[in-house]
Short mmCIF file of C-alpha atoms in Angstrom, two decimals:
data_model
loop_
_atom_site.label_atom_id
_atom_site.label_comp_id
_atom_site.label_asym_id
_atom_site.label_seq_id
_atom_site.Cartn_x
_atom_site.Cartn_y
_atom_site.Cartn_z
CA MET A 370 0.39 5.64 0.83
CA THR A 371 -2.47 3.92 2.89
CA ALA A 372 -2.01 2.46 6.39
CA THR A 373 -1.23 -1.34 4.69
CA GLN A 374 1.65 -0.02 2.37
CA ASP A 375 2.37 1.83 5.48
CA ALA A 376 2.90 -1.46 7.47
CA ALA A 377 3.80 -3.25 4.81
CA LEU A 378 6.99 -0.91 4.20
CA ALA A 379 7.09 0.13 8.63
CA ASP A 380 7.86 -3.76 8.77
CA THR A 381 10.44 -4.68 6.11
CA THR A 382 12.16 -2.04 6.82
CA ALA A 383 12.66 -3.86 10.62
CA PRO A 384 16.79 -4.47 11.81
CA ALA A 385 17.16 -8.58 12.11
CA GLY A 386 16.10 -8.66 15.81
CA ALA A 387 14.35 -5.96 16.81
CA PRO A 388 11.26 -6.45 18.28
CA ASP A 389 8.47 -6.01 15.83
CA SER A 390 5.96 -2.76 17.23
CA THR A 391 3.39 -4.93 14.98
CA PRO A 392 0.30 -6.48 16.67
CA ALA A 393 0.34 -9.48 18.07
CA SER A 394 -1.88 -11.06 15.77
CA GLY A 395 0.63 -9.84 13.42
CA ARG A 396 4.47 -10.76 14.51
CA ARG A 397 7.05 -11.27 12.83
CA CYS A 398 10.53 -12.75 12.76
CA GLY A 399 12.82 -10.69 13.94
CA TRP A 400 14.96 -13.28 11.37
CA CYS A 401 13.34 -14.73 8.86
CA ARG A 402 10.07 -11.95 8.65
CA SER A 403 8.00 -15.06 8.28
CA LEU A 404 4.58 -14.77 10.58
CA LEU A 405 4.29 -15.14 14.20
CA ALA A 406 1.55 -18.29 16.25
CA VAL A 407 -0.61 -15.68 18.55
CA GLN A 408 1.23 -16.73 21.50
CA GLU A 409 -1.64 -16.56 24.10
CA SER A 410 0.78 -17.22 27.60
CA VAL A 411 1.93 -14.62 29.16
CA GLY A 412 5.41 -13.28 30.00
CA ARG A 413 7.45 -11.88 26.83
CA PRO A 414 6.29 -11.85 23.87
CA ARG A 415 8.71 -14.55 21.34
CA LEU A 416 11.02 -12.23 18.64
CA TYR A 417 12.31 -15.44 16.23
CA CYS A 418 10.05 -18.29 14.69
CA GLY A 419 12.63 -20.66 15.93
CA GLN A 420 16.13 -21.23 16.96
CA ALA A 421 17.54 -21.79 14.12
CA CYS A 422 16.52 -17.83 13.20
CA ARG A 423 17.16 -17.34 16.66
CA GLN A 424 20.70 -18.59 16.23
CA ARG A 425 21.22 -16.94 12.31
CA ALA A 426 20.64 -13.19 14.15
CA TYR A 427 22.84 -13.39 17.18
CA GLU A 428 25.60 -14.78 14.73
CA GLN A 429 24.54 -11.74 12.39
CA ARG A 430 24.72 -8.89 15.44
CA ALA A 431 27.77 -10.67 16.20
CA ALA A 432 28.66 -9.88 12.68
CA THR A 433 28.54 -6.48 12.70
CA ALA A 434 29.53 -5.53 16.51
CA LYS A 435 33.29 -7.31 15.62
CA ALA A 436 32.97 -5.35 11.76
CA GLY A 437 32.48 -2.32 13.74
CA LEU A 438 29.47 -1.55 12.48
CA SER A 439 25.64 0.16 13.24
CA ALA A 440 23.13 -2.47 14.43
CA ASP A 441 21.15 -0.22 12.13
CA VAL A 442 22.78 -1.25 9.44
CA VAL A 443 22.23 -4.08 6.27
CA LEU A 444 23.87 -5.18 4.14
CA VAL A 445 22.51 -6.12 0.37
CA THR A 446 24.30 -7.44 -2.58
CA ARG A 447 24.73 -5.27 -5.77
CA ALA A 448 21.49 -7.51 -7.19
CA GLU A 449 19.47 -7.12 -4.03
CA LEU A 450 20.00 -3.30 -4.40
CA ASP A 451 19.44 -3.09 -8.60
CA GLY A 452 16.47 -5.49 -7.95
CA LEU A 453 15.23 -2.28 -5.47
CA GLN A 454 16.70 0.83 -7.40
CA ASP A 455 14.52 -1.33 -10.43
CA ARG A 456 11.33 -1.33 -8.19
CA LEU A 457 11.09 1.88 -7.47
CA TYR A 458 12.04 3.27 -10.48
CA GLN A 459 8.38 1.22 -11.40
CA LEU A 460 6.80 3.12 -8.78
CA ARG A 461 8.08 6.29 -9.85
CA CYS A 462 7.01 6.42 -13.29
CA ALA A 463 3.43 5.09 -12.38
CA ILE A 464 3.03 7.42 -9.87
CA GLU A 465 4.58 9.76 -12.81
CA ASP A 466 1.40 8.12 -15.32
CA VAL A 467 -1.31 9.16 -12.72
CA GLN A 468 0.16 12.13 -13.00
CA THR A 469 -0.08 12.53 -16.17
CA LEU A 470 -3.67 11.33 -17.42
CA LEU A 471 -5.04 12.93 -14.54
CA ALA A 472 -3.84 16.26 -16.11
CA GLU A 473 -5.63 15.14 -19.85
CA LYS A 474 -9.23 14.10 -18.02
CA PRO A 475 -9.31 10.95 -18.55
CA THR A 476 -11.93 8.31 -18.88
CA LYS A 477 -12.97 6.96 -16.05
CA ALA A 478 -11.47 2.89 -16.82
CA GLU A 479 -7.95 4.98 -18.41
CA LEU A 480 -8.69 6.53 -15.01
CA GLU A 481 -9.08 2.83 -12.58
CA GLN A 482 -6.40 1.11 -15.41
CA SER A 483 -3.54 3.48 -13.84
CA LEU A 484 -4.70 3.02 -10.63
CA ALA A 485 -4.13 -0.53 -11.29
CA ASP A 486 -0.74 -0.27 -12.68
CA LEU A 487 0.21 2.17 -9.44
CA VAL A 488 -1.16 -0.43 -7.41
CA ARG A 489 0.71 -3.93 -8.79
CA SER A 490 3.98 -0.84 -8.43
CA THR A 491 3.07 -0.53 -4.65
CA GLY A 492 2.93 -3.95 -3.75
CA ARG A 493 6.35 -5.91 -4.89
CA LEU A 494 7.94 -3.55 -2.45
CA ASP A 495 5.36 -4.09 -0.08
CA ARG A 496 6.65 -7.71 -0.73
CA LEU A 497 10.25 -6.48 -0.42
CA TRP A 498 11.90 -8.27 2.11
CA LEU A 499 8.24 -10.15 3.41
CA THR A 500 10.31 -13.26 2.07
CA GLY A 501 12.43 -15.50 4.64
CA ARG A 502 16.13 -15.08 4.32
CA ALA A 503 19.17 -16.93 2.76
CA ALA A 504 20.98 -19.56 5.85
CA GLY A 505 23.48 -18.45 6.42
#
């Protein structure tokens, strides 16, 4: 996994409202994960892009606490879980295709195509949580 992919995966797994450990230029909102504007002033770094995201994160923390769940619990719908499992399966298949191809002494073009498929599969995973959340 490259450093960029590793950073993107770490970015997707941060709990809502958690401080972002990425450099200031790449900080993301603790709720919707959109990029935050670079902060030029001194003081605590912003965690949210606006009041609405701050409120949603508070509501989520309050609901999980009321339900007796720990802060690191993530709830997803069955459809979201199925989508993640599909993407992971595609990635596994792409890795197996590369492994099989390497055992067969591939041409440069075949190897390039197989690696492009692998990168494409990984890219879909990297974008998993980078989209905004539905307000609710």
